[in-house]
Amino acid sequence: MQNDSGEIVELYVPRKCSSSSRIIAATDHAAVQIDFAEVDPTTGRMIPGKVLRYAICGEIRRMGESDDCILRLAQRDGLIPANL
């Protein structure tokens, strides 16, 4: 597809599962993407650029392991204490 200036652009940007590193297909309708944003305590607004994004593929969700995967990823990134 071309944009207004005539450059070729892609409509689909493939994602990888944050837990298993699998490519998430365009037809994987069970996949989810969760954003955790850091919030300014005085204003209550999101701080730009302080967002962690996790993508979980449908296969992990079907196995019922998505909550464990998100917990492990959040501990790795320091959102949750490691001794929880």
mmCIF file of C-alpha atoms in Angstrom:
data_model
loop_
_atom_site.group_PDB
_atom_site.id
_atom_site.type_symbol
_atom_site.label_atom_id
_atom_site.label_comp_id
_atom_site.label_asym_id
_atom_site.label_seq_id
_atom_site.Cartn_x
_atom_site.Cartn_y
_atom_site.Cartn_z
ATOM 1 C CA MET A 1 0.000 0.000 0.000
ATOM 2 C CA GLN A 2 1.178 3.555 -0.674
ATOM 3 C CA ASN A 3 0.709 6.603 1.508
ATOM 4 C CA ASP A 4 -0.011 10.138 0.253
ATOM 5 C CA SER A 5 3.637 10.828 -0.586
ATOM 6 C CA GLY A 6 3.949 7.642 -2.665
ATOM 7 C CA GLU A 7 6.053 5.634 -0.196
ATOM 8 C CA ILE A 8 5.341 1.947 0.277
ATOM 9 C CA VAL A 9 4.081 1.277 3.821
ATOM 10 C CA GLU A 10 3.140 -1.938 5.596
ATOM 11 C CA LEU A 11 -0.186 -2.230 7.365
ATOM 12 C CA TYR A 12 0.764 -5.131 9.640
ATOM 13 C CA VAL A 13 3.663 -5.032 12.086
ATOM 14 C CA PRO A 14 4.338 -8.511 13.493
ATOM 15 C CA ARG A 15 4.743 -8.871 17.255
ATOM 16 C CA LYS A 16 6.639 -11.416 19.328
ATOM 17 C CA CYS A 17 5.303 -13.046 22.465
ATOM 18 C CA SER A 18 7.100 -11.525 25.446
ATOM 19 C CA SER A 19 7.206 -14.857 27.239
ATOM 20 C CA SER A 20 7.909 -17.478 24.573
ATOM 21 C CA SER A 21 9.454 -15.247 21.851
ATOM 22 C CA ARG A 22 7.109 -16.755 19.254
ATOM 23 C CA ILE A 23 5.902 -14.590 16.393
ATOM 24 C CA ILE A 24 2.245 -13.699 16.943
ATOM 25 C CA ALA A 25 0.383 -14.307 13.702
ATOM 26 C CA ALA A 26 -2.150 -11.851 12.346
ATOM 27 C CA THR A 27 -4.813 -14.557 12.717
ATOM 28 C CA ASP A 28 -4.074 -15.198 16.422
ATOM 29 C CA HIS A 29 -7.213 -13.577 17.809
ATOM 30 C CA ALA A 30 -6.563 -14.942 21.314
ATOM 31 C CA ALA A 31 -3.347 -12.919 21.708
ATOM 32 C CA VAL A 32 -3.362 -9.918 24.040
ATOM 33 C CA GLN A 33 -1.133 -6.905 24.510
ATOM 34 C CA ILE A 34 -0.941 -5.308 27.959
ATOM 35 C CA ASP A 35 0.665 -1.933 28.683
ATOM 36 C CA PHE A 36 1.843 -0.934 32.156
ATOM 37 C CA ALA A 37 2.330 2.828 32.383
ATOM 38 C CA GLU A 38 4.138 4.760 35.088
ATOM 39 C CA VAL A 39 1.908 7.472 36.548
ATOM 40 C CA ASP A 40 2.956 10.817 38.024
ATOM 41 C CA PRO A 41 1.821 10.747 41.687
ATOM 42 C CA THR A 42 0.960 14.457 41.824
ATOM 43 C CA THR A 43 -1.017 14.836 38.602
ATOM 44 C CA GLY A 44 -2.208 11.269 38.079
ATOM 45 C CA ARG A 45 -1.178 11.393 34.425
ATOM 46 C CA MET A 46 0.911 8.930 32.493
ATOM 47 C CA ILE A 47 4.619 9.777 32.185
ATOM 48 C CA PRO A 48 5.523 9.735 28.466
ATOM 49 C CA GLY A 49 8.063 7.076 27.561
ATOM 50 C CA LYS A 50 7.633 5.132 30.815
ATOM 51 C CA VAL A 51 5.549 2.256 29.472
ATOM 52 C CA LEU A 52 6.208 -1.485 29.600
ATOM 53 C CA ARG A 53 4.410 -3.522 26.949
ATOM 54 C CA TYR A 54 3.849 -7.257 27.185
ATOM 55 C CA ALA A 55 2.391 -9.296 24.334
ATOM 56 C CA ILE A 56 1.103 -12.778 25.188
ATOM 57 C CA CYS A 57 0.331 -15.226 22.376
ATOM 58 C CA GLY A 58 -2.882 -17.211 22.212
ATOM 59 C CA GLU A 59 -1.115 -20.539 22.759
ATOM 60 C CA ILE A 60 0.051 -19.494 26.227
ATOM 61 C CA ARG A 61 -3.414 -18.157 27.035
ATOM 62 C CA ARG A 62 -4.994 -21.457 25.943
ATOM 63 C CA MET A 63 -2.698 -23.348 28.343
ATOM 64 C CA GLY A 64 -3.760 -21.024 31.174
ATOM 65 C CA GLU A 65 -0.209 -19.805 31.773
ATOM 66 C CA SER A 66 -0.657 -16.111 30.945
ATOM 67 C CA ASP A 67 -0.933 -14.987 34.582
ATOM 68 C CA ASP A 68 2.306 -16.782 35.503
ATOM 69 C CA CYS A 69 4.057 -15.338 32.455
ATOM 70 C CA ILE A 70 2.992 -11.775 33.240
ATOM 71 C CA LEU A 71 4.060 -12.211 36.882
ATOM 72 C CA ARG A 72 7.487 -13.526 35.810
ATOM 73 C CA LEU A 73 7.968 -10.697 33.289
ATOM 74 C CA ALA A 74 6.896 -8.056 35.823
ATOM 75 C CA GLN A 75 9.343 -9.442 38.401
ATOM 76 C CA ARG A 76 12.123 -9.418 35.806
ATOM 77 C CA ASP A 77 11.421 -5.766 34.960
ATOM 78 C CA GLY A 78 11.130 -4.682 38.608
ATOM 79 C CA LEU A 79 7.399 -3.926 38.718
ATOM 80 C CA ILE A 80 6.821 -6.567 41.399
ATOM 81 C CA PRO A 81 9.275 -7.629 44.136
ATOM 82 C CA ALA A 82 11.118 -10.875 43.364
ATOM 83 C CA ASN A 83 10.234 -12.433 46.734
ATOM 84 C CA LEU A 84 6.469 -12.284 46.196
#
